[in-house]
Amino acid sequence: MYSKRHNLPSEQDGTGDLDRRESALNARVAQFENIVRKTKLSTAERLESIASDEARLAAKWDEIQEALDALAAREEDVRRREERVEEQLAKLSEREETFRRNSETFQARSDQILRQIGQQREELRDLIRNISK
């Protein structure tokens, strides 16, 4: 074990110790490399998952945007229809008012003509009575 000459451990013992240390160091390096490899794989899987989620969310966002655009178009269509209905109601109201005025005018003229006819009939009766006497 110890060389007799220098009272130091023998070279074989020193080489064996160095070999064990080197072997332990190599094992630790291998463990570290394994951890690094696993971390890289895990990170790559996570990045892939994130990219997949991002693509899914982007597609969902596009669907939502399309739905919003469709709703906006429908809203605009409904607004235009409401305007047309309001225009038609205004026209109908105007026609109704015109019809009402015409009816009132017709009724007033009819009443006037009927009064005139009544008066003329009375005048004719009076004339006929006066002629018969």
XYZ file of C-alpha atoms in Angstrom:
133
model
C 0.000 0.000 0.000
C 2.568 2.527 0.995
C 5.824 2.528 -0.820
C 8.554 1.940 1.606
C 10.673 4.577 0.191
C 8.545 7.661 0.606
C 5.942 6.574 3.004
C 3.261 7.545 0.423
C 0.405 5.473 -0.904
C 1.446 3.241 -3.689
C 0.865 4.269 -7.265
C -1.631 1.495 -7.760
C -3.749 2.747 -4.916
C -3.640 6.302 -6.281
C -4.575 5.180 -9.772
C -7.468 3.120 -8.411
C -8.727 6.092 -6.393
C -8.480 8.352 -9.449
C -10.295 5.766 -11.518
C -13.079 5.581 -8.947
C -13.328 9.367 -8.803
C -13.321 9.604 -12.583
C -15.943 6.894 -12.788
C -18.116 8.697 -10.167
C -17.639 11.961 -12.033
C -18.552 10.285 -15.332
C -21.678 8.840 -13.665
C -22.652 12.304 -12.400
C -22.051 13.836 -15.822
C -24.179 11.083 -17.365
C -26.932 11.801 -14.812
C -26.702 15.514 -15.548
C -26.814 14.877 -19.312
C -29.805 12.613 -18.770
C -31.568 15.361 -16.776
C -30.709 17.909 -19.488
C -32.003 15.533 -22.200
C -35.236 14.894 -20.268
C -35.651 18.624 -19.642
C -35.148 19.355 -23.331
C -37.706 16.672 -24.275
C -40.152 17.935 -21.678
C -39.639 21.509 -22.867
C -40.114 20.482 -26.494
C -43.322 18.610 -25.595
C -44.566 21.618 -23.619
C -43.716 23.978 -26.485
C -45.551 21.662 -28.880
C -48.540 21.609 -26.523
C -48.453 25.401 -26.244
C -48.237 25.737 -30.042
C -51.177 23.344 -30.394
C -53.190 25.306 -27.816
C -52.262 28.540 -29.549
C -53.418 27.181 -32.920
C -56.656 25.926 -31.354
C -57.252 29.286 -29.686
C -56.476 31.125 -32.917
C -59.006 28.950 -34.767
C -61.559 29.565 -32.012
C -60.831 33.301 -32.200
C -61.417 33.188 -35.961
C -64.730 31.367 -35.396
C -65.785 33.948 -32.828
C -64.771 36.794 -35.135
C -66.754 35.241 -37.998
C -69.757 34.850 -35.690
C -69.442 38.488 -34.606
C -69.220 39.591 -38.231
C -72.308 37.514 -39.057
C -74.162 39.032 -36.106
C -73.153 42.514 -37.185
C -74.424 41.791 -40.707
C -77.688 40.431 -39.306
C -78.006 43.465 -37.052
C -77.500 45.753 -40.043
C -80.094 43.770 -42.015
C -82.580 44.050 -39.142
C -81.896 47.787 -38.890
C -82.559 48.217 -42.619
C -85.750 46.176 -42.339
C -86.897 48.304 -39.411
C -86.260 51.420 -41.487
C -88.315 49.968 -44.360
C -91.113 49.021 -41.981
C -91.062 52.537 -40.518
C -91.180 53.998 -44.037
C -94.109 51.725 -44.932
C -95.880 52.674 -41.703
C -95.361 56.351 -42.488
C -96.787 55.811 -45.991
C -99.727 53.875 -44.566
C -100.342 56.594 -41.995
C -100.231 59.204 -44.738
C -102.651 57.179 -46.882
C -104.917 56.651 -43.887
C -104.912 60.369 -43.173
C -105.644 61.139 -46.825
C -108.445 58.557 -46.821
C -109.856 60.002 -43.592
C -109.801 63.561 -45.000
C -111.353 62.376 -48.267
C -114.005 60.454 -46.322
C -114.775 63.508 -44.201
C -114.912 65.686 -47.309
C -117.119 63.139 -49.069
C -119.360 62.867 -46.007
C -119.636 66.670 -45.723
C -120.445 66.978 -49.452
C -122.896 64.084 -49.238
C -124.633 65.741 -46.281
C -124.695 69.058 -48.162
C -126.084 67.439 -51.318
C -128.676 65.509 -49.302
C -129.747 68.762 -47.597
C -129.963 70.468 -50.981
C -131.986 67.530 -52.339
C -134.213 67.719 -49.247
C -134.663 71.451 -49.743
C -135.375 71.061 -53.434
C -137.873 68.276 -52.702
C -139.638 70.507 -50.186
C -139.627 73.332 -52.695
C -141.055 70.977 -55.334
C -143.754 69.776 -52.939
C -144.607 73.364 -52.092
C -144.767 74.182 -55.801
C -146.902 71.132 -56.475
C -149.245 72.070 -53.612
C -149.422 75.659 -54.774
C -150.178 74.587 -58.322
C -152.836 72.154 -57.150
C -154.680 74.818 -55.192
